[in-house]
CSV table of C-alpha atoms and ligand atoms in Angstrom, one decimal:
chain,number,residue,atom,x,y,z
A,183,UNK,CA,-18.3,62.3,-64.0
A,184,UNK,CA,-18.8,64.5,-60.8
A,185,UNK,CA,-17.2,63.1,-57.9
A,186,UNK,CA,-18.7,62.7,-54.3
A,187,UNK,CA,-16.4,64.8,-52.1
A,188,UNK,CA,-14.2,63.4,-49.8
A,189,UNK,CA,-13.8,65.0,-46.5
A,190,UNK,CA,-10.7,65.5,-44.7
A,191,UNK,CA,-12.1,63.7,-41.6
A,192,UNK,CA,-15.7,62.8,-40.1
A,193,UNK,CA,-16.2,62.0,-36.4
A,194,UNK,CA,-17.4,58.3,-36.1
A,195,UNK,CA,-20.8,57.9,-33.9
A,196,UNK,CA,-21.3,54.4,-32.8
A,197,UNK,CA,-24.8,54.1,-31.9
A,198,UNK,CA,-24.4,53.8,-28.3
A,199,UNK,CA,-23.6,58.1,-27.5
A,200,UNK,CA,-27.2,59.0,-27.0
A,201,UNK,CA,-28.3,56.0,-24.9
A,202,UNK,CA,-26.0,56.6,-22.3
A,203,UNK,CA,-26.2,60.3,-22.4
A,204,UNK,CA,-30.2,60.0,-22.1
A,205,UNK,CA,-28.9,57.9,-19.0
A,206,UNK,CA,-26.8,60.5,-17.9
A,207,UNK,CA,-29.6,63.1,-18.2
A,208,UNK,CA,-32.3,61.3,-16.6
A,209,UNK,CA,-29.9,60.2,-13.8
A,210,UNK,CA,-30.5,63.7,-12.6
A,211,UNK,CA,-26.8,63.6,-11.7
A,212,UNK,CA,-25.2,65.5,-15.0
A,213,UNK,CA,-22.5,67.4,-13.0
A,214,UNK,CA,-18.9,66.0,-13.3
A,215,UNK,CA,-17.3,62.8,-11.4
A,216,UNK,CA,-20.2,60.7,-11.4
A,217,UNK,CA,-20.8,57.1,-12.6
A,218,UNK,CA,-19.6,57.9,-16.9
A,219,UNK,CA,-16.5,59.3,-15.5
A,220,UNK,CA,-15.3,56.8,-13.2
A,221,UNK,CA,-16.1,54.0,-15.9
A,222,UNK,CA,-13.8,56.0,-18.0
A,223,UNK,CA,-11.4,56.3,-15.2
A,224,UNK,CA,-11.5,53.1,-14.9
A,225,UNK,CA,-11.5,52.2,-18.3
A,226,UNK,CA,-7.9,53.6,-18.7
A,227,UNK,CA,-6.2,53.0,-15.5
A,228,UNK,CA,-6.8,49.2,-15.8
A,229,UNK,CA,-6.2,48.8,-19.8
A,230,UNK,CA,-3.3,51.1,-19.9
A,231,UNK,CA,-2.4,50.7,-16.2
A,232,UNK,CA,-2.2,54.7,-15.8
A,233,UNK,CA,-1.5,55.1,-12.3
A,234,UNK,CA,-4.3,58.0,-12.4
A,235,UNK,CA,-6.5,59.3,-14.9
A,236,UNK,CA,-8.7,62.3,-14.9
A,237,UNK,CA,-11.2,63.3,-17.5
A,238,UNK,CA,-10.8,67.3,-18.6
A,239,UNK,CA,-12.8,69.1,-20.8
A,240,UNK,CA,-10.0,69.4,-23.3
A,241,UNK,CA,-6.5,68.2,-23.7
A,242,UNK,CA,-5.5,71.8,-23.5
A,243,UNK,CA,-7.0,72.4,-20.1
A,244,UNK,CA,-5.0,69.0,-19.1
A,245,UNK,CA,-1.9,70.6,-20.1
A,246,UNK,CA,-3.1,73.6,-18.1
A,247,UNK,CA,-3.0,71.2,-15.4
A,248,UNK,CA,0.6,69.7,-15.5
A,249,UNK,CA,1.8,73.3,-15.3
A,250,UNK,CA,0.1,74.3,-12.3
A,251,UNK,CA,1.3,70.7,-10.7
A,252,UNK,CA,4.8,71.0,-12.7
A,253,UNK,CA,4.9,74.5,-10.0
A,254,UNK,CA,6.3,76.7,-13.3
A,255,UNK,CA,6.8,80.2,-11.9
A,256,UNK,CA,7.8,82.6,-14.5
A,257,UNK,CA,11.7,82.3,-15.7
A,258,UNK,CA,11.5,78.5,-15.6
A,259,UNK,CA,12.4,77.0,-18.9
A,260,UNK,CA,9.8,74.0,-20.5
A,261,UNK,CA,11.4,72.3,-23.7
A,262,UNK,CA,8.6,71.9,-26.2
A,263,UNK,CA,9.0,70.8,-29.9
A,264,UNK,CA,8.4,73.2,-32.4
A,265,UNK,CA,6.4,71.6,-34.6
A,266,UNK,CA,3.4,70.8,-32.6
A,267,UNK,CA,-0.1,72.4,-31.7
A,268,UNK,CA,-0.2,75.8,-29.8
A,269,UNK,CA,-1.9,74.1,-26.5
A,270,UNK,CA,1.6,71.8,-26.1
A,271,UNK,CA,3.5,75.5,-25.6
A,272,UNK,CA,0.8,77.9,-24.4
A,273,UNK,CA,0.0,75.7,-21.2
A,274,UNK,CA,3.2,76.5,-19.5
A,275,UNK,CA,3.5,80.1,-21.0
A,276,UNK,CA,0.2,81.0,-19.3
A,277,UNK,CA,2.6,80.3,-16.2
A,278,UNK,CA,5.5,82.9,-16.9
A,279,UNK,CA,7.3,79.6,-18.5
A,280,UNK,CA,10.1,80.6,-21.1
A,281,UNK,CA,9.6,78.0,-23.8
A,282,UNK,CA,12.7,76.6,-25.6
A,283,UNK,CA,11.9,75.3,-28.9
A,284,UNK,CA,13.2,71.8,-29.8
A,285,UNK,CA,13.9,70.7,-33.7
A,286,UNK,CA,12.2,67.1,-35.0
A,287,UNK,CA,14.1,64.7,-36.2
A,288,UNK,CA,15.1,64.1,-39.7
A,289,UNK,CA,12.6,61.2,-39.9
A,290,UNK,CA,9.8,62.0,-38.4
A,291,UNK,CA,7.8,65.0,-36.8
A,292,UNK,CA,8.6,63.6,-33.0
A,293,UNK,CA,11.7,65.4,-30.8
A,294,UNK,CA,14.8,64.9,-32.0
A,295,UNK,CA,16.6,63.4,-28.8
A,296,UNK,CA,20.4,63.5,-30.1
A,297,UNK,CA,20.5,67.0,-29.7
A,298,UNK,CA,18.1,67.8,-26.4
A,299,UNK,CA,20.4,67.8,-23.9
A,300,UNK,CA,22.3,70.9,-25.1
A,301,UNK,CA,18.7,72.8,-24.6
A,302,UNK,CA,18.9,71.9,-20.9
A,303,UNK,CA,20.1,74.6,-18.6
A,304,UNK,CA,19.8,75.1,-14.9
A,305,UNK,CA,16.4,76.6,-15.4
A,306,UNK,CA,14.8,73.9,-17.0
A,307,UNK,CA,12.2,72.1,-15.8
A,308,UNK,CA,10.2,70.1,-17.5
A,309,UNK,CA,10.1,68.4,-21.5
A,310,UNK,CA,7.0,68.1,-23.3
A,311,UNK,CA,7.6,64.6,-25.6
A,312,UNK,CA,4.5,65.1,-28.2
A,313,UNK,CA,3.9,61.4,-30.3
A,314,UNK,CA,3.0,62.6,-33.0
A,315,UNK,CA,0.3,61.0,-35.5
A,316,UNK,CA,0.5,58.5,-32.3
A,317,UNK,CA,3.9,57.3,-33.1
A,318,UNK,CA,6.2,57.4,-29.5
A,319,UNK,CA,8.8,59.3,-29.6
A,320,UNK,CA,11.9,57.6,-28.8
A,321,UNK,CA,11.7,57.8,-24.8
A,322,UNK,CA,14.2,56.3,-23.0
A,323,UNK,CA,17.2,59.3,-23.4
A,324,UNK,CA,14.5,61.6,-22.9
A,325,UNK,CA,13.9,59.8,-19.1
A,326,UNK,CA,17.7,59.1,-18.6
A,327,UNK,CA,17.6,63.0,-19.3
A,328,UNK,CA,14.8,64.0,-16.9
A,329,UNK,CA,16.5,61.8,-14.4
A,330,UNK,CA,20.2,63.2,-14.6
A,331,UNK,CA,18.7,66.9,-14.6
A,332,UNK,CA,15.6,66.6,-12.3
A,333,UNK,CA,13.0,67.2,-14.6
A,334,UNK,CA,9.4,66.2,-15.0
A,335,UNK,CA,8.3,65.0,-18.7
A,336,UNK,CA,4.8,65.9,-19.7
A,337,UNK,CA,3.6,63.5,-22.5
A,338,UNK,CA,1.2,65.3,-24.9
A,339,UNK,CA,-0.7,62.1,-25.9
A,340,UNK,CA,-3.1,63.9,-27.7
A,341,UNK,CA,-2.8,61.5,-30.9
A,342,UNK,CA,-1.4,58.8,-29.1
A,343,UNK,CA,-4.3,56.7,-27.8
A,344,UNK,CA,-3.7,52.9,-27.9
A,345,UNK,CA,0.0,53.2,-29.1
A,346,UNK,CA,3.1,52.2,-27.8
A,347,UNK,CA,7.1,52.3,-27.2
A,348,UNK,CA,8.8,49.2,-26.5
A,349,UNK,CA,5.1,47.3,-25.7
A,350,UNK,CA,5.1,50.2,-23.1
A,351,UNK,CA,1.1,52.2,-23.1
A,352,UNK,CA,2.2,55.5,-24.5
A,353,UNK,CA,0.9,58.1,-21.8
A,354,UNK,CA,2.5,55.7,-18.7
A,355,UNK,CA,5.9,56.2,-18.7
A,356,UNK,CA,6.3,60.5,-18.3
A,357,UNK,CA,5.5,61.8,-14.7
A,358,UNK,CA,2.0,62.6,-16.7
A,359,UNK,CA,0.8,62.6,-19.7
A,360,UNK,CA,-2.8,64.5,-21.6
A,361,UNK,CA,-4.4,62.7,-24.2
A,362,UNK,CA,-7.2,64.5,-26.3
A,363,UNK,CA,-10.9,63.6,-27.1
A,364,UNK,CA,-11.1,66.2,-29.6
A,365,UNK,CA,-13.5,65.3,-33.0
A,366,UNK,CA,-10.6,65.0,-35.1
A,367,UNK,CA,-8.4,62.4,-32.8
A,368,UNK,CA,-9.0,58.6,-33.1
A,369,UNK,CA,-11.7,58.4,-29.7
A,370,UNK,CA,-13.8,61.5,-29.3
A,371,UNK,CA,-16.6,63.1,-27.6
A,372,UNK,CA,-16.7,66.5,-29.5
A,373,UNK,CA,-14.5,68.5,-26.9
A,374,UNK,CA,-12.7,66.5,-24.5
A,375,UNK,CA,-9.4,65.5,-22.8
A,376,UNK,CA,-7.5,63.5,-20.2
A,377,UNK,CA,-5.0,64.1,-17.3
A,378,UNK,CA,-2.7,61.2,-16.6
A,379,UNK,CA,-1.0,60.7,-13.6
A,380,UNK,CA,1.9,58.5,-13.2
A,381,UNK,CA,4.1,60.3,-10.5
A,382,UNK,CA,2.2,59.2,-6.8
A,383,UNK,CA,3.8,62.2,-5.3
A,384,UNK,CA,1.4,64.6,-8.0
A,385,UNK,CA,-1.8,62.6,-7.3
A,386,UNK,CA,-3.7,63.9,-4.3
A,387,UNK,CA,-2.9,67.7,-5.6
A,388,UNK,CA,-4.4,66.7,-9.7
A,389,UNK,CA,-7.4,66.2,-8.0
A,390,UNK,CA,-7.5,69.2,-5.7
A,391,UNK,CA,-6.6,71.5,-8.7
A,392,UNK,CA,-9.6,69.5,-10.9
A,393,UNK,CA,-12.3,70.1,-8.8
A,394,UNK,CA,-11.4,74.3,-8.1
A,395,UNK,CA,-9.0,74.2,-5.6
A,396,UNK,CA,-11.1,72.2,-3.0
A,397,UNK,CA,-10.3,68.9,-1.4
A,398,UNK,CA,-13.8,67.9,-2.5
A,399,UNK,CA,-12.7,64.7,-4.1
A,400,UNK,CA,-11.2,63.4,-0.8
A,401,UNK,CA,-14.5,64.4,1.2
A,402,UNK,CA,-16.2,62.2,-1.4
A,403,UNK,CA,-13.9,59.0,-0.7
A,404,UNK,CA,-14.5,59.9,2.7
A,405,UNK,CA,-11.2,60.6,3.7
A,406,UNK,CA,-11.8,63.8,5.2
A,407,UNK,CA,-14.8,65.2,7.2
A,408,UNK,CA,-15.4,68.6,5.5
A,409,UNK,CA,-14.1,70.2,2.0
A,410,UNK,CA,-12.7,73.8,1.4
A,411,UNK,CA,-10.5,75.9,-0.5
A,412,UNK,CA,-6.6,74.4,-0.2
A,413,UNK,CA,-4.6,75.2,-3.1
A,414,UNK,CA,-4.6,76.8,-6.4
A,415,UNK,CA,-6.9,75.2,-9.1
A,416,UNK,CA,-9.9,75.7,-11.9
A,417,UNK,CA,-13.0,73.7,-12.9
A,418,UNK,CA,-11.5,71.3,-15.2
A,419,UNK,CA,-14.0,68.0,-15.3
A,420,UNK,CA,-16.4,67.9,-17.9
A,421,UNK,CA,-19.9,67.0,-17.3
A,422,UNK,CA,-21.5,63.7,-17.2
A,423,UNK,CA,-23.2,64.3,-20.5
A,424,UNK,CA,-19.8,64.2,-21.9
A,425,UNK,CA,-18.2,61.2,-20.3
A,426,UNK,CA,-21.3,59.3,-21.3
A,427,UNK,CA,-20.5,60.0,-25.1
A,428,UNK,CA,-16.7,59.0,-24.3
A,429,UNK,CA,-17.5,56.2,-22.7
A,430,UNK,CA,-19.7,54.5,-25.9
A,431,UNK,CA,-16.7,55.4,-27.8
A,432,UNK,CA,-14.5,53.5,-25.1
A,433,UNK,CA,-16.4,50.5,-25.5
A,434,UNK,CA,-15.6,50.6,-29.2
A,435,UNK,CA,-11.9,51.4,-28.9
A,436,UNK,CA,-10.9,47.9,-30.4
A,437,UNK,CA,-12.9,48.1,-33.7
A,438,UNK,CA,-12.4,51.6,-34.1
A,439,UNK,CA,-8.8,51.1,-33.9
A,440,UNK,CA,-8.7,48.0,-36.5
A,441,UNK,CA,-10.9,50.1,-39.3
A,442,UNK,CA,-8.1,53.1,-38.4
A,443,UNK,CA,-5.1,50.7,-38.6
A,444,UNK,CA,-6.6,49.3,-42.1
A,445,UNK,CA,-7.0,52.7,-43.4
A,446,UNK,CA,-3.4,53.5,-42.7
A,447,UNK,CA,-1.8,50.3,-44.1
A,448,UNK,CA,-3.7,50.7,-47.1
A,449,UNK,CA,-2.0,54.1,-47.9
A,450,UNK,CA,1.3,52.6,-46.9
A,451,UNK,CA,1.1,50.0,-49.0
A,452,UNK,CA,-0.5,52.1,-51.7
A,453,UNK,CA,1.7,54.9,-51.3
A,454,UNK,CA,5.2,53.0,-50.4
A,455,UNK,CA,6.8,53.4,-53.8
A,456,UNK,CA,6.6,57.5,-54.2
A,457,UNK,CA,10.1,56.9,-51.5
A,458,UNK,CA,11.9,57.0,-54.7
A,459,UNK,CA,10.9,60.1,-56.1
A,460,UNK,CA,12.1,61.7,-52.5
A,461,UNK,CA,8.8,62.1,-50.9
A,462,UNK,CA,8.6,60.5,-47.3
A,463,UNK,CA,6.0,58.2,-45.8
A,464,UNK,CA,5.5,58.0,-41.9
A,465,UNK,CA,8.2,56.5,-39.8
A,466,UNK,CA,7.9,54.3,-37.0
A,467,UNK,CA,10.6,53.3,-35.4
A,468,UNK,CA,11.1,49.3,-33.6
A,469,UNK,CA,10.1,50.9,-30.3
A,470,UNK,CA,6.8,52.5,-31.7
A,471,UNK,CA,3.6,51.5,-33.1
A,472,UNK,CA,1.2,52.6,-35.4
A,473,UNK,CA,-2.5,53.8,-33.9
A,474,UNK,CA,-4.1,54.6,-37.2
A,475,UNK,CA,-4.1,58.0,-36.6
A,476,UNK,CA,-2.8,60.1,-39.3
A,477,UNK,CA,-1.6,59.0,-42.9
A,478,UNK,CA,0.5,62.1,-44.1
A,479,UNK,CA,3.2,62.7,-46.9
A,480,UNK,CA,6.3,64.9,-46.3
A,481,UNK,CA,7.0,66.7,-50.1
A,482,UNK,CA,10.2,67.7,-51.4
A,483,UNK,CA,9.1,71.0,-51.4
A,484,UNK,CA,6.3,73.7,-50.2
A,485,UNK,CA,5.6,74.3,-54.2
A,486,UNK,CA,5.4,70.5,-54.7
A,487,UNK,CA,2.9,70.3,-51.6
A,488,UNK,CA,0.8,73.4,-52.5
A,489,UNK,CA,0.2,71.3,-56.0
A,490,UNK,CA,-0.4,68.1,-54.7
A,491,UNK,CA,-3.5,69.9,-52.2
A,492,UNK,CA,-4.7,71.6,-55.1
A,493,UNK,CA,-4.7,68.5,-57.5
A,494,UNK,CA,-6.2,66.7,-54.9
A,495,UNK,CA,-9.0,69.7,-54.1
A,496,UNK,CA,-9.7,69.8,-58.0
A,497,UNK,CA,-10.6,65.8,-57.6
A,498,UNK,CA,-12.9,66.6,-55.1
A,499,UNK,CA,-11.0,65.6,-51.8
A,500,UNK,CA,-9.7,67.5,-48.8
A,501,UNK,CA,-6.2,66.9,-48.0
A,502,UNK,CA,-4.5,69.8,-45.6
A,503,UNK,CA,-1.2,70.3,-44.1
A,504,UNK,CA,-0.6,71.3,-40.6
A,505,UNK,CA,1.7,73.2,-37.9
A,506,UNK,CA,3.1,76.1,-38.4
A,507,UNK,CA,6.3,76.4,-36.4
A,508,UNK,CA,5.7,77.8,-33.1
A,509,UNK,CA,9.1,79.6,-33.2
A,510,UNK,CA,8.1,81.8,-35.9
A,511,UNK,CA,4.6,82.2,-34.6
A,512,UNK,CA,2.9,86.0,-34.4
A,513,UNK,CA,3.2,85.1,-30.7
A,514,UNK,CA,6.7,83.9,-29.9
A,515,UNK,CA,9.1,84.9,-32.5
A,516,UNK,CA,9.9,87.6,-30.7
A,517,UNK,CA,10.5,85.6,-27.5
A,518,UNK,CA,12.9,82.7,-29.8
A,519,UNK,CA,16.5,82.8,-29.1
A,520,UNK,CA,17.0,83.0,-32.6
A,521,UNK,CA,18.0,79.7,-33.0
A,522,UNK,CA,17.4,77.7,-36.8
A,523,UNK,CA,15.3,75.1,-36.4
A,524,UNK,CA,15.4,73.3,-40.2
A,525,UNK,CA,13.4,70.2,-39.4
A,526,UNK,CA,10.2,71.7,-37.8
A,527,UNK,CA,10.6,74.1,-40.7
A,528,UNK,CA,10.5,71.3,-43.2
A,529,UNK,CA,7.4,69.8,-42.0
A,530,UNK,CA,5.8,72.9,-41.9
A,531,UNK,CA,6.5,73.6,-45.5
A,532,UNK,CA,6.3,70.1,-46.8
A,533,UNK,CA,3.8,68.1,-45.0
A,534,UNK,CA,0.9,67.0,-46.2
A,535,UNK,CA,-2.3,65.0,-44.6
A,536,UNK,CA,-4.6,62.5,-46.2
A,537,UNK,CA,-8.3,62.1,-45.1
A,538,UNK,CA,-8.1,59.2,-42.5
A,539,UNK,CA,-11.3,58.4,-40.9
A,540,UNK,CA,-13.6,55.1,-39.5
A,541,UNK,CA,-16.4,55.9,-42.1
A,542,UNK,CA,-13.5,55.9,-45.0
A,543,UNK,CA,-15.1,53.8,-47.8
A,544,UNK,CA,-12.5,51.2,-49.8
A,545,UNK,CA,-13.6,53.0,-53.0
A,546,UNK,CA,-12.5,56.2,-51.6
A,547,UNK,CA,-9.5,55.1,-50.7
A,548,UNK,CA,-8.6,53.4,-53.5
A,549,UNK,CA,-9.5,56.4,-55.3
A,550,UNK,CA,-7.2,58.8,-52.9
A,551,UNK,CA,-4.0,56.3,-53.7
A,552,UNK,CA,-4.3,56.3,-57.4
A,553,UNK,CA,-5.0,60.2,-57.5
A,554,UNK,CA,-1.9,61.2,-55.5
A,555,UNK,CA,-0.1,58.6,-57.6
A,556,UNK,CA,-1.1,60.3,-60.6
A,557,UNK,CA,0.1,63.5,-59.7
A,558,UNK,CA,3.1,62.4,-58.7
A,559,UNK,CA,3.4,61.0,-62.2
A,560,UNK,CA,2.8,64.2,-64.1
A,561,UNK,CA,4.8,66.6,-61.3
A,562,UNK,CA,7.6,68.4,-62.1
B,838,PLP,C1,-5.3,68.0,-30.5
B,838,PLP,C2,-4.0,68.3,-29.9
B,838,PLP,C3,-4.0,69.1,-28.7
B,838,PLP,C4,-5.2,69.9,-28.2
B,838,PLP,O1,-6.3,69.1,-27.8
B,838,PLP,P1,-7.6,69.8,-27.4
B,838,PLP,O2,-8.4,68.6,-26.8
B,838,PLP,O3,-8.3,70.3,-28.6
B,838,PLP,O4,-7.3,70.9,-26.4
B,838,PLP,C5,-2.8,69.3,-28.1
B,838,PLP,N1,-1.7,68.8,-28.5
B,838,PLP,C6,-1.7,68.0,-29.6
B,838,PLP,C7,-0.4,67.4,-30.1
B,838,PLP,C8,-2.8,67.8,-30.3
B,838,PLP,O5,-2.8,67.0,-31.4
């Protein structure tokens, strides 16, 4: 019997996008900062408690942000994971930044905090934690850290919307944090992002450098009586056509999480037993939670994982894995110190990614479980 195909992931609408983006249009205010992007402003800051949030038009351009406020002038060192997307590295090169490469941890893909203080040197200055699949990374050393040495910490929250360390928002506790609204992330509006600000001595300059170097945002509130040019900056706020598809999304968070969540413990549970043949499921640690995310596999081995997507592919669904380490990229390996980094390695070779989306069916899923079981079965 021919199989429908199963897609790796499918952005979820929920009805609501093109109502409030026809109300954006026909507001005949569709510039940025106007009423869809404070409701998402608000939206965050009051259920996250996010001392200041600022919509972007990606979560790279967020990170673009943090450097300019993080000051990095070139020969300043910026401790980034190397398993992670390029954006979480590339932000801070674009600065002069010398990027050291951190390992994972033997459990899962986040920071390995045991051995990050022997990365820091006098010229460090700032970490990037990255949650990755939207599981915290373990947090406290990393601020005890940042604290004894002077350094900012930059959450990359791109995956981590609605998750949590210790009952603690992920994206709150770092001097600021960037989430992403890209189409493959949990709460999307095609292209997108989010600067955090937690730090009150970095919030009157975030806005500046949002809105091009100008203190227009203050002239807005009123606070002063004319804007200009004051510091260094971009355009960084996406237009109100955008925040009005965020925002329906927004509104849906809470069922859009449950489906997710379901999804996810429906592979654990399915999935739980292949621990005995060596294969690990995701980790989550007492501090962290579980967002719904991403549902992957870690293989024994990069044969073992090239088999499983192909079995998978021949049954009709998409599975795929995902970083490459950054130390070995084209770009940087050149830059590296050298240094062996085993664990990023490993999940570069062996990690594997299971289609995880709202619009999943029960059949499919069902389906997905049994076929990965079944190769695991026969594989040898
Ligand atoms: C998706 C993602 C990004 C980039 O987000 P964009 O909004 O596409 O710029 C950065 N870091 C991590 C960890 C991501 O998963």
């Amino acid at each position: 019997m021919d199989q429908m195909k199963i897609v790796f992931n499918k952005p979820y609408l929920t009805g609501k996008e093109m109502h409030y983006m026809y109300q954006a249009v026909y507001s005949g205010k569709i510039s940025g900062n106007g009423i869809f992007t404070k409701k998402c402003h608000d939206f965050f800051e009051k259920r996250y408690s996010f001392k200041k949030a600022l919509l972007t038009t990606s979560c790279t351009d967020a990170l673009e942000m943090t450097a300019m406020l993080a000051d990095i002038k070139p020969g300043d060192e910026v401790i980034v994971p190397s398993y992670t997307f390029v954006s979480s590295a590339l932000a801070f090169v674009r600065q002069g930044a010398k990027i050291v490469f951190a390992d994972s941890n033997s459990r899962n893909p986040n920071i390995d905090t045991e051995h990050l203080e022997e990365l820091i040197t006098p010229r460090t200055k700032v970490i990037v934690p990255v949650h990755y699949a939207g599981i915290a990374c373990d947090m406290d050393p990393i601020m005890n850290l940042a604290k004894k040495y002077n350094l900012l910490v930059i959450e990359d929250a791109a995956q981590a919307v609605d998750s949590f360390y210790k009952g603690i928002p992920l994206g709150s506790i770092g001097h600021m944090s960037t989430f992403s609204f890209h189409e493959t992330k949990n709460i999307n509006s095609g292209e997108g992002g989010m600067l955090v600000i937690n730090d009150e001595k970095l919030r009157n300059r975030s806005e500046v450098i949002w809105e091009k170097g100008t203190n227009r945002s203050e002239f807005f509130r009123g606070a002063v009586n004319k804007y200009g040019w004051v510091d260094i900056g971009s355009s960084f706020l996406p237009s109100e056509i955008i925040a009005a598809y965020l925002y329906a999304q927004l509104e849906n968070l809470d069922s859009i999480q449950s489906r997710r969540k379901k999804i996810w413990e429906t592979y654990y549970e399915g999935l739980k037993s292949l621990t005995e043949l060596g294969i690990m499921i995701p980790f989550i640690p007492d501090y962290a939670t579980n967002n719904g995310h991403m549902f992957y596999l870690v293989c024994t081995d990069l044969r073992q994982r090239t088999a499983l997507i192909e079995h998978l592919k021949n049954n009709s669904i998409l599975a795929v894995f995902h970083y490459q380490s950054l130390h070995k990229s084209a770009y940087y390996i050149n830059k590296h110190d050298k240094r062996e980094i085993p664990f990023s390695d490993k999940y570069t070779d062996c990690l594997v990614r299971l289609p995880l989306f709202y619009e999943l069916s029960d059949t499919d899923l069902n389906r997905i479980i049994d076929i990965v079981k079944e190769f695991f079965i026969k594989y040898e």
